[in-house]
PDB file of C-alpha atoms in Angstrom:
ATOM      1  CA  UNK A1286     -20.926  -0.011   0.441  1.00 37.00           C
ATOM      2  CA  UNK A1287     -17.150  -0.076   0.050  1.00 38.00           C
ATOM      3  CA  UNK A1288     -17.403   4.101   1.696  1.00 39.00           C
ATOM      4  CA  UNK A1289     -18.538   2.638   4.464  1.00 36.00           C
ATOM      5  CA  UNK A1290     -15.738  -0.369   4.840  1.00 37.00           C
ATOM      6  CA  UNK A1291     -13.398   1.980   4.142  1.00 39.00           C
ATOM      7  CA  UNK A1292     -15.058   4.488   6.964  1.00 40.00           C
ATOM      8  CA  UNK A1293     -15.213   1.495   9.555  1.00 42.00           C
ATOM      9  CA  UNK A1294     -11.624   0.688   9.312  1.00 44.00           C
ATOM     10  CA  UNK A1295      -9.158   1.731  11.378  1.00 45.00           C
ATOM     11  CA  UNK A1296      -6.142   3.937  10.142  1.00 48.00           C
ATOM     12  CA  UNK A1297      -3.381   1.325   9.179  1.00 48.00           C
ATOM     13  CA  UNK A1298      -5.610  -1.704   9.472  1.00 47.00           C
ATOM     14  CA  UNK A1299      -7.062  -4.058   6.334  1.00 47.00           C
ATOM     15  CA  UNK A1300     -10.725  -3.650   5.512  1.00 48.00           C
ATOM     16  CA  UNK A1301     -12.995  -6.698   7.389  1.00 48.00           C
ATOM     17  CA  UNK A1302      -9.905  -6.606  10.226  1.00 48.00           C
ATOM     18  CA  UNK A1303     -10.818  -6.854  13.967  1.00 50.00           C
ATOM     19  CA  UNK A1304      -9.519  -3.982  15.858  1.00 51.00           C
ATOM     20  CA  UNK A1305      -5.879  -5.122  17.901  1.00 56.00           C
ATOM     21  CA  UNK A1306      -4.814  -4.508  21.233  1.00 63.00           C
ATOM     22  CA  UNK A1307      -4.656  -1.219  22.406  1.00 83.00           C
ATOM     23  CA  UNK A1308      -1.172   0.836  20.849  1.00 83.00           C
ATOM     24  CA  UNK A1309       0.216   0.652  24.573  1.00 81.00           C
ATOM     25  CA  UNK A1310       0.179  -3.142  24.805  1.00 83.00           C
ATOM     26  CA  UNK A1311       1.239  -3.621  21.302  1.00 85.00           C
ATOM     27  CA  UNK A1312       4.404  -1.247  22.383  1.00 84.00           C
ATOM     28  CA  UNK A1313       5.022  -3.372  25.504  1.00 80.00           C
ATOM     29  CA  UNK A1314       4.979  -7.174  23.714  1.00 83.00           C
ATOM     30  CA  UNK A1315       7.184  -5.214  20.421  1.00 84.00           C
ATOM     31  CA  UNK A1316       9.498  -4.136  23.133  1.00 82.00           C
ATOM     32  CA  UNK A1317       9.289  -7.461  25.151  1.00 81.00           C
ATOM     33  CA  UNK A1318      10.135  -9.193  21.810  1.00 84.00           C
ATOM     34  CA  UNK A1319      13.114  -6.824  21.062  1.00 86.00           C
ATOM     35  CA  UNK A1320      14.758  -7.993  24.432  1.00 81.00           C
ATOM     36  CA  UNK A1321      14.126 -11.459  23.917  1.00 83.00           C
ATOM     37  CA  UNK A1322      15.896 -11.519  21.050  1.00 88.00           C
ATOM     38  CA  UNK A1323      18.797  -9.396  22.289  1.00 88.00           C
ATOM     39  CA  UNK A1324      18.736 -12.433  24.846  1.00 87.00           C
ATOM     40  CA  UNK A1325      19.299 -15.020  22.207  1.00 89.00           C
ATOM     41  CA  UNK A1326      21.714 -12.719  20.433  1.00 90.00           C
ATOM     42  CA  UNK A1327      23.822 -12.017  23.322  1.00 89.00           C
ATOM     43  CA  UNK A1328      23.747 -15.647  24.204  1.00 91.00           C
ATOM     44  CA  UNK A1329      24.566 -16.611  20.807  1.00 93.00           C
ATOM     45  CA  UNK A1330      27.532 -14.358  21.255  1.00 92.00           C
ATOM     46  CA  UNK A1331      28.307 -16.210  25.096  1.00 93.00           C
ATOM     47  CA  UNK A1332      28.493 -19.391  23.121  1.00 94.00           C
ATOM     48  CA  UNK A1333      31.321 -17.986  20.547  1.00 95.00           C
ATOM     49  CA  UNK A1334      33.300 -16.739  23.319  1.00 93.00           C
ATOM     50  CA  UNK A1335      32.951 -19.681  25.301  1.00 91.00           C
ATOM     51  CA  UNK A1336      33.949 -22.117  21.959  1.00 95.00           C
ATOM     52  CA  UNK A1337      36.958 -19.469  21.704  1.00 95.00           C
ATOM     53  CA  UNK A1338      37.788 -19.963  25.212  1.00 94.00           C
ATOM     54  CA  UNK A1339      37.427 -16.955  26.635  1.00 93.00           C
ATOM     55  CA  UNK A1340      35.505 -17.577  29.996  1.00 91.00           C
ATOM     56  CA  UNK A1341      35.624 -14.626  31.372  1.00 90.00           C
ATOM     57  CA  UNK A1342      33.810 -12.778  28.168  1.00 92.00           C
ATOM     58  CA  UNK A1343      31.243 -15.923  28.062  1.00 91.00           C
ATOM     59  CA  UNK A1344      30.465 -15.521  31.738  1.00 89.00           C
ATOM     60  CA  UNK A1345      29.555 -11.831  31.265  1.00 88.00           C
ATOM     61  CA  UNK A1346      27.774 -12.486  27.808  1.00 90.00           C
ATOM     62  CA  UNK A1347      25.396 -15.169  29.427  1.00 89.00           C
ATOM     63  CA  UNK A1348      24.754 -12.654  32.755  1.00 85.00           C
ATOM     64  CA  UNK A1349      23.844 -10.113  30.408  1.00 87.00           C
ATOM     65  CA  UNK A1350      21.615 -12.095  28.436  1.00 89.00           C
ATOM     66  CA  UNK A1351      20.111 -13.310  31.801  1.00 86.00           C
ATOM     67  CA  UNK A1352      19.208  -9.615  33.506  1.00 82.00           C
ATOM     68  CA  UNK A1353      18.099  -8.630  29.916  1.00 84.00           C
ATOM     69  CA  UNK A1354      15.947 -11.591  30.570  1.00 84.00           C
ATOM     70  CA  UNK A1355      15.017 -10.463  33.845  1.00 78.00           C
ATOM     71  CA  UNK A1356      14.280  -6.797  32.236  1.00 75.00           C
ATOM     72  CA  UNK A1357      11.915  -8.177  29.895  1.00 77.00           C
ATOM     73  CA  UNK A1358       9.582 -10.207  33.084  1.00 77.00           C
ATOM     74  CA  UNK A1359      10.685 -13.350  31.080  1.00 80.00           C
ATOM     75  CA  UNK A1360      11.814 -15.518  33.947  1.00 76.00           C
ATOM     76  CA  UNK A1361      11.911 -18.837  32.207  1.00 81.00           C
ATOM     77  CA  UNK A1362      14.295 -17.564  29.700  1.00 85.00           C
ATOM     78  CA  UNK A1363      16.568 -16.029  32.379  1.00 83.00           C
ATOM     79  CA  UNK A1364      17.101 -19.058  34.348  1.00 84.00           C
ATOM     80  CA  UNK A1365      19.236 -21.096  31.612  1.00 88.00           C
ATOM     81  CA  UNK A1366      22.056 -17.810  30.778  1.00 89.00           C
ATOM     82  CA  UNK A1367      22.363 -17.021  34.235  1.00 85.00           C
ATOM     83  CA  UNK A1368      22.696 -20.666  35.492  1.00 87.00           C
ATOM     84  CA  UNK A1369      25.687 -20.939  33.101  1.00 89.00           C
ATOM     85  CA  UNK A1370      26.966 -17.192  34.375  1.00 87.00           C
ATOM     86  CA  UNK A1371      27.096 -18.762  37.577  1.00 84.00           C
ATOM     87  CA  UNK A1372      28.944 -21.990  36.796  1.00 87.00           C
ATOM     88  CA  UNK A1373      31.623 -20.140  34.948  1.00 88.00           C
ATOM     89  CA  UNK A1374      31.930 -17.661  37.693  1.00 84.00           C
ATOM     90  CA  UNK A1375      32.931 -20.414  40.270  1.00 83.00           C
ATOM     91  CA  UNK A1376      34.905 -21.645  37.700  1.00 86.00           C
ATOM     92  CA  UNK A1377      36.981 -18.673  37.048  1.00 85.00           C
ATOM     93  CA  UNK A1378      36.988 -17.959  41.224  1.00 82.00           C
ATOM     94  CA  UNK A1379      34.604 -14.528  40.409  1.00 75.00           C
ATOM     95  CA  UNK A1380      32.982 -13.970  43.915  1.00 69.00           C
ATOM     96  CA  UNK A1381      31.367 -10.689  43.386  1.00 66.00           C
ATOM     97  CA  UNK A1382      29.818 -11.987  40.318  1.00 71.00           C
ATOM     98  CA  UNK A1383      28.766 -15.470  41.709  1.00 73.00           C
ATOM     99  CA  UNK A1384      27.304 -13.631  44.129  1.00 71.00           C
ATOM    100  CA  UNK A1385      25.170 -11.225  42.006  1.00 73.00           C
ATOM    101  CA  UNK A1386      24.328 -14.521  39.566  1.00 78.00           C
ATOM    102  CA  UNK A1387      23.052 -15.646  42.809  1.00 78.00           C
ATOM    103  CA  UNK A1388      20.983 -12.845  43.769  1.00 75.00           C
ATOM    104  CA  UNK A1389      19.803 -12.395  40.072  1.00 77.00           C
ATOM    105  CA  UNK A1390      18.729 -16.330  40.322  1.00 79.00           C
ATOM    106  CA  UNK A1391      16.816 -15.438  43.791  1.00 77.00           C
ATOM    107  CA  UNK A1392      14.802 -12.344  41.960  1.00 75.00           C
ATOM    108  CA  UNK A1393      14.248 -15.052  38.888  1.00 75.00           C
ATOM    109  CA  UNK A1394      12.247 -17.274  41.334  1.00 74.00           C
ATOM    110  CA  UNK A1395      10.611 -14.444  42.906  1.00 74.00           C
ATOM    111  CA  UNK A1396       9.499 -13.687  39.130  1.00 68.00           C
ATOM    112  CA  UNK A1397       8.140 -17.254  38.344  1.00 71.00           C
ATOM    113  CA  UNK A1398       6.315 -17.176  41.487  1.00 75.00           C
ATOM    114  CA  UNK A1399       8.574 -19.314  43.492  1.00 75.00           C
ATOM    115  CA  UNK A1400       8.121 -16.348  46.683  1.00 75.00           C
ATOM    116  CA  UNK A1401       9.292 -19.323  49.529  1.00 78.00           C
ATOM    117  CA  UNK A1402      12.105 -20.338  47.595  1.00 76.00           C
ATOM    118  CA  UNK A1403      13.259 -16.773  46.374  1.00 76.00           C
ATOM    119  CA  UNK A1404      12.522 -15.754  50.019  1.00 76.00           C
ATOM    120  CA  UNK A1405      15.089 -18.703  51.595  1.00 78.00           C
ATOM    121  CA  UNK A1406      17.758 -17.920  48.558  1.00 75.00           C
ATOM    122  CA  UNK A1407      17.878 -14.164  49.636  1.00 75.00           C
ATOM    123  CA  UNK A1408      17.848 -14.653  53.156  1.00 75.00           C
ATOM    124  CA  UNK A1409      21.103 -17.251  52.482  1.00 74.00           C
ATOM    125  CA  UNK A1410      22.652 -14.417  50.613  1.00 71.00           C
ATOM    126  CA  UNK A1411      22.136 -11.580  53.258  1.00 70.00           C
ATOM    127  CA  UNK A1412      23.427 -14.191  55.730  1.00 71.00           C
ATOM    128  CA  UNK A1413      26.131 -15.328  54.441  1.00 69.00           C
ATOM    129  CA  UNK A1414      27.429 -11.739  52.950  1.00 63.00           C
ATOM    130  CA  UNK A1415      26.475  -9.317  55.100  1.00 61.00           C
ATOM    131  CA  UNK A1416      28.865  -6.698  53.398  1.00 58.00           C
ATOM    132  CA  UNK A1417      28.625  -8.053  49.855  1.00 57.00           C
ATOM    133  CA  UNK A1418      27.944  -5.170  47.677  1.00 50.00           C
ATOM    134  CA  UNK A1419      24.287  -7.004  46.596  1.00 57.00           C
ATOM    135  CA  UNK A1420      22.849  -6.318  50.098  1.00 68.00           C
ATOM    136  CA  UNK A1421      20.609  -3.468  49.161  1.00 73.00           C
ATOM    137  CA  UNK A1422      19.538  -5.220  46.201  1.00 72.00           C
ATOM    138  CA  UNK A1423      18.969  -8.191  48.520  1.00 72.00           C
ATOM    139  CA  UNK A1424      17.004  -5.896  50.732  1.00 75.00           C
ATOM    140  CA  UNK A1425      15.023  -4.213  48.428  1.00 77.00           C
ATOM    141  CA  UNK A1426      14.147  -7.708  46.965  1.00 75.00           C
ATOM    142  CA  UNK A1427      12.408  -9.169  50.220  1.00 76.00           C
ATOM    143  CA  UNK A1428      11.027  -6.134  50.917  1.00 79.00           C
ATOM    144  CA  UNK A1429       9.248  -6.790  47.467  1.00 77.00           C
ATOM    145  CA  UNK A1430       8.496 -10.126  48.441  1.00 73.00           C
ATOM    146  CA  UNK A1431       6.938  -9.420  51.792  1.00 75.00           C
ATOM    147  CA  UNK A1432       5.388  -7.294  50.154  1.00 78.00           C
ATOM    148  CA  UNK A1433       3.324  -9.322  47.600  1.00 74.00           C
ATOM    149  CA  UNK A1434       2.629 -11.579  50.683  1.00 71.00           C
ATOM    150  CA  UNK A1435       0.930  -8.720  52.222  1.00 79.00           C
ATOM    151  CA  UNK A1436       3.818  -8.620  54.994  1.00 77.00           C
ATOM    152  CA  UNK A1437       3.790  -4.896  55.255  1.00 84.00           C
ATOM    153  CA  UNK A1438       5.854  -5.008  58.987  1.00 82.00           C
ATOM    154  CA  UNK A1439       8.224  -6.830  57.593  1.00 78.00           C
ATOM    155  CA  UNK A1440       8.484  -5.378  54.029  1.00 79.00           C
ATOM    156  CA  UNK A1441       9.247  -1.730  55.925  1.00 84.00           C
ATOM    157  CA  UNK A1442      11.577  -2.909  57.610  1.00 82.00           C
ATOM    158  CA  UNK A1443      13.785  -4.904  54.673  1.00 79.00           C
ATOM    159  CA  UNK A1444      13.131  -0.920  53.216  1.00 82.00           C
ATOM    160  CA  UNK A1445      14.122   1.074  55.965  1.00 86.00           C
ATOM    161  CA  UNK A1446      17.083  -1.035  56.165  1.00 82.00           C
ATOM    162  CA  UNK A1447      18.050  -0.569  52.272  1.00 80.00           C
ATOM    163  CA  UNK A1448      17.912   3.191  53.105  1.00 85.00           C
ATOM    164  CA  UNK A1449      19.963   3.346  56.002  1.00 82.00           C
ATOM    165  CA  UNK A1450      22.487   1.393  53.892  1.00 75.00           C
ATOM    166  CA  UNK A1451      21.890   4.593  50.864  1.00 74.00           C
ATOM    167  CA  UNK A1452      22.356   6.959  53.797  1.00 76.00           C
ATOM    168  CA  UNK A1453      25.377   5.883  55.151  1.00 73.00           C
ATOM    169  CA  UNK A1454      27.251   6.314  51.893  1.00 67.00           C
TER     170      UNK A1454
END
């Protein structure tokens, strides 16, 4: 009897033990979880510069907690670091980096499902800064959209016009 508990156990899992998820989804969710809590540690690390008063250091702390965030398909938990990466961006007068908070923001609503409002924020951006150094990122990003909205006119062209932008460099 025990032979054949032993025999109908998995390598590395207890006797009487359901099988687990398959080793490639238990890689993903250990690897999701690492980046989730480089997230709270890099936030944690935002907040100590931002007590020591060093904006500047906070701002980038809390934008690279939110496109770890973003990295990891967590939307909800990018929305709060890069909200305050914004706010101290305006504060310190840091347009490139307001913008790409901004952009970051759009691809966070894109990610929680929000398509019409990521679609209007993105749209806003490429309007309003046409030369900014996020407009391939932009473009690439509603070409994504369109995309998942089965827009597929639409989506080539947001493309084709992200790699005219690649070939004129």
């Amino acid at each position: 009897m025990f032979a054949l508990l032993v025999l109908l156990c998995l390598p590395g899992q207890a006797p009487g033990t359901a099988p687990s998820a398959n080793p490639a989804q238990q890689r993903m969710q250990a690897g999701r979880d690492a980046l989730l809590a480089k997230v709270g540690a890099l936030q944690a690390s935002a907040e100590r510069a931002l007590e020591a008063g060093d904006k500047p250091l906070a701002m980038r702390g809390f934008l690279s907690a939110g496109k770890t965030a973003l990295a990891a398909g967590e939307a909800d938990a990018a929305r709060a670091p890069l909200q305050r990466s914004l706010k101290l961006a305006v504060e310190l007068d840091a347009g490139p980096t307001a913008l790409e908070i901004e952009l970051l923001l759009a691809i966070d609503e894109g990610l929680a499902g929000n398509h019409a409002q990521a679609r209007t924020a993105l749209r806003t951006l490429q309007r309003d800064y046409p030369l900014a150094a996020g407009r391939r990122e932009t473009q690439l990003e509603l070409g994504s959209l369109m995309m998942k909205r089965e827009h597929w006119y639409a989506a080539l062209r947001y493309f084709e016009a992200a790699a005219d932008d690649w070939a004129a460099e």
